[in-house]
PDB file of C-alpha atoms in Angstrom:
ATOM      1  CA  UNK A   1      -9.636   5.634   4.818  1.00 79.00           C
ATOM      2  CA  UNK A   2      -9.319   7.840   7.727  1.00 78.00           C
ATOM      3  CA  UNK A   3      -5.749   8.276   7.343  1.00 82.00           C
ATOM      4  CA  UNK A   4      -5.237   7.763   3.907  1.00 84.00           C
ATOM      5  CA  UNK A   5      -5.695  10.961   1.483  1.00 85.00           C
ATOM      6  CA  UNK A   6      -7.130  10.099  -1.958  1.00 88.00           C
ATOM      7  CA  UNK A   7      -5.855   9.448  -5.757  1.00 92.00           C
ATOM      8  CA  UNK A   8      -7.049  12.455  -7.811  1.00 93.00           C
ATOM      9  CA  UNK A   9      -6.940   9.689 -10.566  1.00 95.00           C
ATOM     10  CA  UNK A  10     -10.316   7.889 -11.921  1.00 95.00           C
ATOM     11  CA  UNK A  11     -10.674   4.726 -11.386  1.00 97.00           C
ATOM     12  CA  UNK A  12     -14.160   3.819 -10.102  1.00 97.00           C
ATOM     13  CA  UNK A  13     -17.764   4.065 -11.591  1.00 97.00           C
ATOM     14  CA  UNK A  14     -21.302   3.027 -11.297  1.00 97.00           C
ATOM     15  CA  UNK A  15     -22.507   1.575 -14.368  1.00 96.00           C
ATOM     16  CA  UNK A  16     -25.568  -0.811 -15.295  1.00 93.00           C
ATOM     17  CA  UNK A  17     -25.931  -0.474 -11.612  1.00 95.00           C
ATOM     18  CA  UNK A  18     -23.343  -1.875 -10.409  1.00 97.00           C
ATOM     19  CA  UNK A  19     -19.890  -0.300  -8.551  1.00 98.00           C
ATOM     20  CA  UNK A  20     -16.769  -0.915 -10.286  1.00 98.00           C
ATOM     21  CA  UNK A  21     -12.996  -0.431  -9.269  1.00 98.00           C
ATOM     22  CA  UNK A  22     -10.337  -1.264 -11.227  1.00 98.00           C
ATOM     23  CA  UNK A  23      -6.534  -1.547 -11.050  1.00 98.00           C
ATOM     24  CA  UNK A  24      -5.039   1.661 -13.042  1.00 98.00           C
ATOM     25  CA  UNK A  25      -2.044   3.440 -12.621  1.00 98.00           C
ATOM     26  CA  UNK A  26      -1.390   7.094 -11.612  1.00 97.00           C
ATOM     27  CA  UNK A  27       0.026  10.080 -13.192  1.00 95.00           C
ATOM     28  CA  UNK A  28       3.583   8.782 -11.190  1.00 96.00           C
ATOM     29  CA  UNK A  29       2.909   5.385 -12.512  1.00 97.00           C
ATOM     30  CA  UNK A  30       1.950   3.690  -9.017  1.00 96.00           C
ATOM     31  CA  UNK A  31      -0.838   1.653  -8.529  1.00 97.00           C
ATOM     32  CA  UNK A  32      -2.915   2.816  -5.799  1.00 96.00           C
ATOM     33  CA  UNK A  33      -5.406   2.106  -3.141  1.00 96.00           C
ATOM     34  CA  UNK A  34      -9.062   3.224  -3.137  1.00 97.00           C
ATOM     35  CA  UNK A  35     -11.795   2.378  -0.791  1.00 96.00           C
ATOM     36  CA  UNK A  36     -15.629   3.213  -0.688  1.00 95.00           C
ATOM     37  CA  UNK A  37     -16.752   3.170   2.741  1.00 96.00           C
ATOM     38  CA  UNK A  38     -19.421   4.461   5.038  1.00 97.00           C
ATOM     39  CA  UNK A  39     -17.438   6.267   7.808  1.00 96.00           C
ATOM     40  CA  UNK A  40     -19.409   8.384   9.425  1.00 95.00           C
ATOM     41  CA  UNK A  41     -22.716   7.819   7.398  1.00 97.00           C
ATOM     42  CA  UNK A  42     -23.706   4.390   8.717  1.00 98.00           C
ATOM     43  CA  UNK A  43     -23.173   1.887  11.142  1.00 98.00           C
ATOM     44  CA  UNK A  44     -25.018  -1.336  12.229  1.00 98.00           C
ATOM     45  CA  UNK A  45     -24.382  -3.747  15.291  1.00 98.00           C
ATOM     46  CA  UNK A  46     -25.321  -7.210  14.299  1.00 98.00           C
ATOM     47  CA  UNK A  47     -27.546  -8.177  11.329  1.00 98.00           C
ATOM     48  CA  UNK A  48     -26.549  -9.991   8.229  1.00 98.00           C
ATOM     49  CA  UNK A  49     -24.048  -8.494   5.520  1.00 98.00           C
ATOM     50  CA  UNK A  50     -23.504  -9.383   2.168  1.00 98.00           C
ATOM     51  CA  UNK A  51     -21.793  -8.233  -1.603  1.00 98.00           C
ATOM     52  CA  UNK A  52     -22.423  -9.747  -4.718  1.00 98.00           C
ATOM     53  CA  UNK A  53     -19.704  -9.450  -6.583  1.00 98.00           C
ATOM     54  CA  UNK A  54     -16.720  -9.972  -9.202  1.00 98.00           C
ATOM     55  CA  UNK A  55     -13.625  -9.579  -8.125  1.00 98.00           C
ATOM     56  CA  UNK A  56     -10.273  -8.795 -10.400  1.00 98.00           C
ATOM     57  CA  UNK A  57      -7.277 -10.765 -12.060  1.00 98.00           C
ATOM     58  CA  UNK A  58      -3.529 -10.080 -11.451  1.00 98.00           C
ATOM     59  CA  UNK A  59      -0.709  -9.825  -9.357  1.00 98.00           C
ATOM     60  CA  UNK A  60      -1.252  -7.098  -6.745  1.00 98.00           C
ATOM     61  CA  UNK A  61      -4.663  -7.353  -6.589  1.00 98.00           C
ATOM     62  CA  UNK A  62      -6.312  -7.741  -3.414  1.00 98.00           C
ATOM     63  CA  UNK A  63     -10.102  -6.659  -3.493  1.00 98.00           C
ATOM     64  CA  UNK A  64     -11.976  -6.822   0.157  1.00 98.00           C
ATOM     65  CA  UNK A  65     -15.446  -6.306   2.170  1.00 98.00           C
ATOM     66  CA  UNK A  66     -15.104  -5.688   5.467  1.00 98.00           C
ATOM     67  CA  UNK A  67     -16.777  -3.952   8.586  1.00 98.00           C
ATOM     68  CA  UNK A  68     -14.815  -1.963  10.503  1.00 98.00           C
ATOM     69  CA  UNK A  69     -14.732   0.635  13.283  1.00 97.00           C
ATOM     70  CA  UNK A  70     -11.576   3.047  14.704  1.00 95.00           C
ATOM     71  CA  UNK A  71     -12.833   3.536  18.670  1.00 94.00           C
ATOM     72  CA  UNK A  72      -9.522   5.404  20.242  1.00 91.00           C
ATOM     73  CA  UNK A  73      -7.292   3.666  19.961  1.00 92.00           C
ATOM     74  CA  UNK A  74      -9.434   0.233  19.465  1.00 95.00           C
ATOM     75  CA  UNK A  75      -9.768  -1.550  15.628  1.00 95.00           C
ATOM     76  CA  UNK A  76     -12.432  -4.424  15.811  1.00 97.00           C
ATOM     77  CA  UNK A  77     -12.182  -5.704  12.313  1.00 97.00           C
ATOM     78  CA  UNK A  78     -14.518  -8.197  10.335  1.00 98.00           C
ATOM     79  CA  UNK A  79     -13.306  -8.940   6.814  1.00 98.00           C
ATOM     80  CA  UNK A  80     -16.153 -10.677   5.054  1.00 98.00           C
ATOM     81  CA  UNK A  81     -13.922 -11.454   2.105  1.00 98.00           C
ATOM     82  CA  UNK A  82     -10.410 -10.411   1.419  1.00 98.00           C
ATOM     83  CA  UNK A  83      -8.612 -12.401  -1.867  1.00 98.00           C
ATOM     84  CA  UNK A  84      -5.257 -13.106  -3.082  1.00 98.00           C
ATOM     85  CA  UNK A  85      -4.694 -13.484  -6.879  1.00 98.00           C
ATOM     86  CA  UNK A  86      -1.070 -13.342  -6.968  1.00 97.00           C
ATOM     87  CA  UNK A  87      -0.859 -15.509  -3.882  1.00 97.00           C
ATOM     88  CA  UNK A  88       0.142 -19.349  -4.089  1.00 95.00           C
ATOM     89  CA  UNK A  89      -2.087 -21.734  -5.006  1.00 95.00           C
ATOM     90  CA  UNK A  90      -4.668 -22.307  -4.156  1.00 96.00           C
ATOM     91  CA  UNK A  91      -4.981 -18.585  -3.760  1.00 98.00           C
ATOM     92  CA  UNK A  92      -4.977 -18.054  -7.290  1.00 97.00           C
ATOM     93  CA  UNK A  93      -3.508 -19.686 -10.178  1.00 97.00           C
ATOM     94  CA  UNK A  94      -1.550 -18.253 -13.456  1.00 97.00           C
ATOM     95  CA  UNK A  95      -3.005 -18.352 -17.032  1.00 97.00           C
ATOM     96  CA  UNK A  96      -1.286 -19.069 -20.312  1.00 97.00           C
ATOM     97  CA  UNK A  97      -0.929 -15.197 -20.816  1.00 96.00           C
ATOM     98  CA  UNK A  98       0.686 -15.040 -17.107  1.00 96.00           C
ATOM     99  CA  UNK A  99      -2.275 -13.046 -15.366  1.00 98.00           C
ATOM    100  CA  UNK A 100      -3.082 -14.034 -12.271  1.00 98.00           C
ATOM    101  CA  UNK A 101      -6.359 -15.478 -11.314  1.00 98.00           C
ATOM    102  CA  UNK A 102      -8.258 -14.954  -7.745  1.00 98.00           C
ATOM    103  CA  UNK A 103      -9.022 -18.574  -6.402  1.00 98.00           C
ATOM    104  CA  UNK A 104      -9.120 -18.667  -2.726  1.00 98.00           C
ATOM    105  CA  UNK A 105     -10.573 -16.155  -0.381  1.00 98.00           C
ATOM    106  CA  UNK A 106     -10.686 -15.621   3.499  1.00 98.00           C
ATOM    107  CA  UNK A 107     -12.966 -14.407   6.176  1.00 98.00           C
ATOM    108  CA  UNK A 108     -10.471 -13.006   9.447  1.00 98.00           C
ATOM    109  CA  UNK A 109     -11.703 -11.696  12.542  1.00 97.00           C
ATOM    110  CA  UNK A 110      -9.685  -9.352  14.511  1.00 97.00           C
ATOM    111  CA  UNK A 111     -10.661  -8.209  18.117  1.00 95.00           C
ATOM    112  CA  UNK A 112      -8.944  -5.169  17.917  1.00 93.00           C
ATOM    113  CA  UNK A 113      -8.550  -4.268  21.695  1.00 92.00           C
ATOM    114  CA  UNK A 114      -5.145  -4.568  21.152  1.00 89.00           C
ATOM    115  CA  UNK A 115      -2.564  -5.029  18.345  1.00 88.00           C
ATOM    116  CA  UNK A 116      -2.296  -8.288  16.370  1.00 88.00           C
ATOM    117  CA  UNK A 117      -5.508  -9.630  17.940  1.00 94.00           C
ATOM    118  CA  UNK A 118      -6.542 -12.490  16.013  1.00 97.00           C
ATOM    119  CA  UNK A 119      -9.758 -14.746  16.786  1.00 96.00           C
ATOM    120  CA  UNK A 120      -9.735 -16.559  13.638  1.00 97.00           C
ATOM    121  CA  UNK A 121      -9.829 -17.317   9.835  1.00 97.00           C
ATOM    122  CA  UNK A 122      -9.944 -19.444   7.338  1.00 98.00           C
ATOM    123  CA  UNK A 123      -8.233 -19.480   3.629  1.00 98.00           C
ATOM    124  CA  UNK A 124     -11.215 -20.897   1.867  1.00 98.00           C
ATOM    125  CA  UNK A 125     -10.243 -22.384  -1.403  1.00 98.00           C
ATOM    126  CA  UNK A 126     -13.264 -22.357  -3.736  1.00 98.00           C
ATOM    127  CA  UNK A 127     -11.923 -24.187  -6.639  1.00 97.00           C
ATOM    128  CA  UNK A 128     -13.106 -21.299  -9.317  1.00 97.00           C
ATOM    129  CA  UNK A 129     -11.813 -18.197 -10.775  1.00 98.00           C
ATOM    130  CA  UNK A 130     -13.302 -15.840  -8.998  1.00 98.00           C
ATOM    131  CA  UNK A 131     -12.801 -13.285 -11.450  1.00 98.00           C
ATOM    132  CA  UNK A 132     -15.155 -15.038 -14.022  1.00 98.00           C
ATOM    133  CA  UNK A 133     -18.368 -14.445 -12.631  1.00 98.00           C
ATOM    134  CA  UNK A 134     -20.729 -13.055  -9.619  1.00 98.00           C
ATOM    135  CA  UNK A 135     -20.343 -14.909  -5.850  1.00 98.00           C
ATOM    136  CA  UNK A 136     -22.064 -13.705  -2.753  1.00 98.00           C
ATOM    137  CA  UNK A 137     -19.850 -13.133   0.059  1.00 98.00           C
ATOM    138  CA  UNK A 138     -22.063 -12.681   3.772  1.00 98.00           C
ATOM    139  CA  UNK A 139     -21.326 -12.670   7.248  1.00 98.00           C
ATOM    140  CA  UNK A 140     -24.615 -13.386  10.186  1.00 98.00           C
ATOM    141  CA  UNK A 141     -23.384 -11.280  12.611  1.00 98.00           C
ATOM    142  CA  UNK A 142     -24.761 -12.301  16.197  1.00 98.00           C
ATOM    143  CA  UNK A 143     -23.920 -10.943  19.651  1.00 96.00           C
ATOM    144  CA  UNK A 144     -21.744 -13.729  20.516  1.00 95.00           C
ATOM    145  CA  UNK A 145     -20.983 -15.834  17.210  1.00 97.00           C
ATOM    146  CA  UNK A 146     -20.422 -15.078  13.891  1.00 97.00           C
ATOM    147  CA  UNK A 147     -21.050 -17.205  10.453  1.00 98.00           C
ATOM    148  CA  UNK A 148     -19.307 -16.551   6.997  1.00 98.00           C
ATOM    149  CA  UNK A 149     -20.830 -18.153   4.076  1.00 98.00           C
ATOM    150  CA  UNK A 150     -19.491 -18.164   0.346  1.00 98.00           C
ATOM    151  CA  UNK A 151     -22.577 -18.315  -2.404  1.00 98.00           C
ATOM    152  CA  UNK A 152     -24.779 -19.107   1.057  1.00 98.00           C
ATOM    153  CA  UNK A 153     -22.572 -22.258   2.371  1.00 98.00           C
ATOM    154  CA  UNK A 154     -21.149 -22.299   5.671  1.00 98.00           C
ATOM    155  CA  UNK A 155     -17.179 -21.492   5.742  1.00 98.00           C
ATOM    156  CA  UNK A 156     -16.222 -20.610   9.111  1.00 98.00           C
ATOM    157  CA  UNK A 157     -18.169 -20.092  11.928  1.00 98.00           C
ATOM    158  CA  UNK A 158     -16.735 -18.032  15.209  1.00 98.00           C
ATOM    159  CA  UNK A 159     -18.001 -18.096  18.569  1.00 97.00           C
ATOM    160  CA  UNK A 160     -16.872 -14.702  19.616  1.00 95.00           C
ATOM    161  CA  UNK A 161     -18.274 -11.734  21.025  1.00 94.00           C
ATOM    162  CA  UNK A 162     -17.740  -8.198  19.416  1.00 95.00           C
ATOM    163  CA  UNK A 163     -20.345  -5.240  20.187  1.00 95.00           C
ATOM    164  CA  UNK A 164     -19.154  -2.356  18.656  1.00 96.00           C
ATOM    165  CA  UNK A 165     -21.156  -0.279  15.845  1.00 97.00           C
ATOM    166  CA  UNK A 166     -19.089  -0.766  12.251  1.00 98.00           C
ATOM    167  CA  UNK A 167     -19.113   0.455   8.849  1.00 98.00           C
ATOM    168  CA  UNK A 168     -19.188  -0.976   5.618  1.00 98.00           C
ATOM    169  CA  UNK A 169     -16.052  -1.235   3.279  1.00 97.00           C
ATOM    170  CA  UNK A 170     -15.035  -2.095   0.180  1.00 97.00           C
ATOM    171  CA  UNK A 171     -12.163  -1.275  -1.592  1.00 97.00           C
ATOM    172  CA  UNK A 172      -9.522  -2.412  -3.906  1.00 98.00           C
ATOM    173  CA  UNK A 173      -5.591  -2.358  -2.396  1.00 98.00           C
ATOM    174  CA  UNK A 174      -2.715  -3.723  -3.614  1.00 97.00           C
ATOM    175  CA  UNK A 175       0.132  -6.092  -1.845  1.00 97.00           C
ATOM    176  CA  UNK A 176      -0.337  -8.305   0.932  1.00 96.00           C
ATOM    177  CA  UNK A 177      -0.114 -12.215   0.421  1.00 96.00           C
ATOM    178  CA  UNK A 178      -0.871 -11.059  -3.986  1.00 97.00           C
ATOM    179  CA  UNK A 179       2.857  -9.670  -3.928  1.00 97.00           C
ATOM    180  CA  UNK A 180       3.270  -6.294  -5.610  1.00 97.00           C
ATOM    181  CA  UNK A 181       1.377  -5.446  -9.341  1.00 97.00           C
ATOM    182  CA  UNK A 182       3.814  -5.222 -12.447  1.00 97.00           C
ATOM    183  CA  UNK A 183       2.987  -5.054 -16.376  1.00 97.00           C
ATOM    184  CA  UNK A 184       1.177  -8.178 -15.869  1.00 97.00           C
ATOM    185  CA  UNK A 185      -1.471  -7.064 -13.654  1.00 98.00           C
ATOM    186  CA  UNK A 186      -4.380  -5.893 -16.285  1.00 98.00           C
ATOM    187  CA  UNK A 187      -5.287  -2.217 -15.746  1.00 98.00           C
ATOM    188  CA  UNK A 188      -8.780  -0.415 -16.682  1.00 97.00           C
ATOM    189  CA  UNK A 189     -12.136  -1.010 -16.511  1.00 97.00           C
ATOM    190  CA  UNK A 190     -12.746  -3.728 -18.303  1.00 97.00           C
ATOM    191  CA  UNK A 191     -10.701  -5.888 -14.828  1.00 98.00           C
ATOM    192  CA  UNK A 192     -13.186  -4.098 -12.487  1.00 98.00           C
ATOM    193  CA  UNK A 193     -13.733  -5.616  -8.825  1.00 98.00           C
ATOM    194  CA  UNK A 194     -17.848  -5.529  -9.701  1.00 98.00           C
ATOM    195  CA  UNK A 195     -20.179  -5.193  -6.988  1.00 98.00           C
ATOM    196  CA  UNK A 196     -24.010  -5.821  -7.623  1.00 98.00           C
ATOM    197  CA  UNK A 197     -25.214  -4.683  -4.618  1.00 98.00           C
ATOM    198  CA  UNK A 198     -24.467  -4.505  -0.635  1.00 98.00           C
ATOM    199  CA  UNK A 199     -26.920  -5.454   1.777  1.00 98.00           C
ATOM    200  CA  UNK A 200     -27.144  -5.001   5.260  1.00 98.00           C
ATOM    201  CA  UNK A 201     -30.308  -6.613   7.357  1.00 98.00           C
ATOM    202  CA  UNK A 202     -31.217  -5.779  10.966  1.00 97.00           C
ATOM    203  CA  UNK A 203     -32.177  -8.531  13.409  1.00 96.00           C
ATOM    204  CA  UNK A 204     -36.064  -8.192  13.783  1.00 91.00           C
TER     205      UNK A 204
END
């Protein structure tokens, strides 16, 4: 992030072609945010976005795609996906071993002309563990309405108009509506947010 320095300490890769990110504690023993993004190396205005991907287990955990822009002092925000496992159900849920498991997403639009500008959202509850396999996560961006679609069905739709140039995000943060990672939250790579790919399509 543009104002966020980074964590000298590893803990992303790309193996069997795919990105991974994983939970893992610092030399201070803090978990920590990273994010993979394409400030200033790309930007698109309408087309249709999409991640396949795996996302993590355990308290804390809160995994996101998102396009994004910082215009002055303007922040139009889409978040494609953004996920909860330490939320309340149907967020996520708690196995026998007490990890918490990533049930629910949401799409959220902000306008960003001005602080706290919400245009809309939607916790989508997709009654699976979302850390136990691959889902597609899109967004058909148009010039005045925008779809969201979980494994290609419809989950919000927004009639709203927002014309700036973004980038692509993805990234792994900790907090929010998860609450704050303890012992339980599983570290290393073997609880990787997994993405197969991200695609971006122009409009023809």
């Amino acid at each position: 992030m543009w104002y966020e320095s980074s964590n000298a300490t590893k803990n992303y890769t790309v193996e069997d072609g795919k990105l991974k990110i994983w939970p893992q504690r610092d030399g201070n023993g803090n978990f920590f945010n990273r994010t993979v993004d394409t400030d200033g190396k790309y930007y698109q205005t309408y087309g249709y976005f999409e991640i396949e991907a795996k996302l993590p287990k355990g308290k804390g955990t809160w995994p996101a795609f998102w396009l994004f822009n910082h215009i002055d002092s303007r922040r139009p925000e889409m978040d494609v996906m953004e996920a909860y496992a330490g939320g309340a159900a149907p967020w996520g849920f708690t196995d026998s071993s007490g990890v918490s498991h990533p049930q629910a997403y949401a799409p959220t639009v902000w306008k960003g002309d001005q602080e706290g500008q919400l245009v809309g959202s939607r916790q989508y509850d997709t009654g699976t563990d979302l850390s136990a396999g691959f889902h597609k996560y899109a967004v058909k961006w148009e010039p005045n309405k925008q779809t969201y679609y979980f494994d290609g069905k419809e989950v919000l739709t927004l009639n709203v108009t927002m014309g700036d140039p973004m980038y692509i995000m993805l990234d792994l943060w900790f907090g929010s509506a998860s609450g704050s990672p303890d012992n339980s939250t599983p570290q290393g790579k073997a609880n990787s947010y997994e993405v197969n790919y991200v695609r971006a399509w122009k409009f023809k």
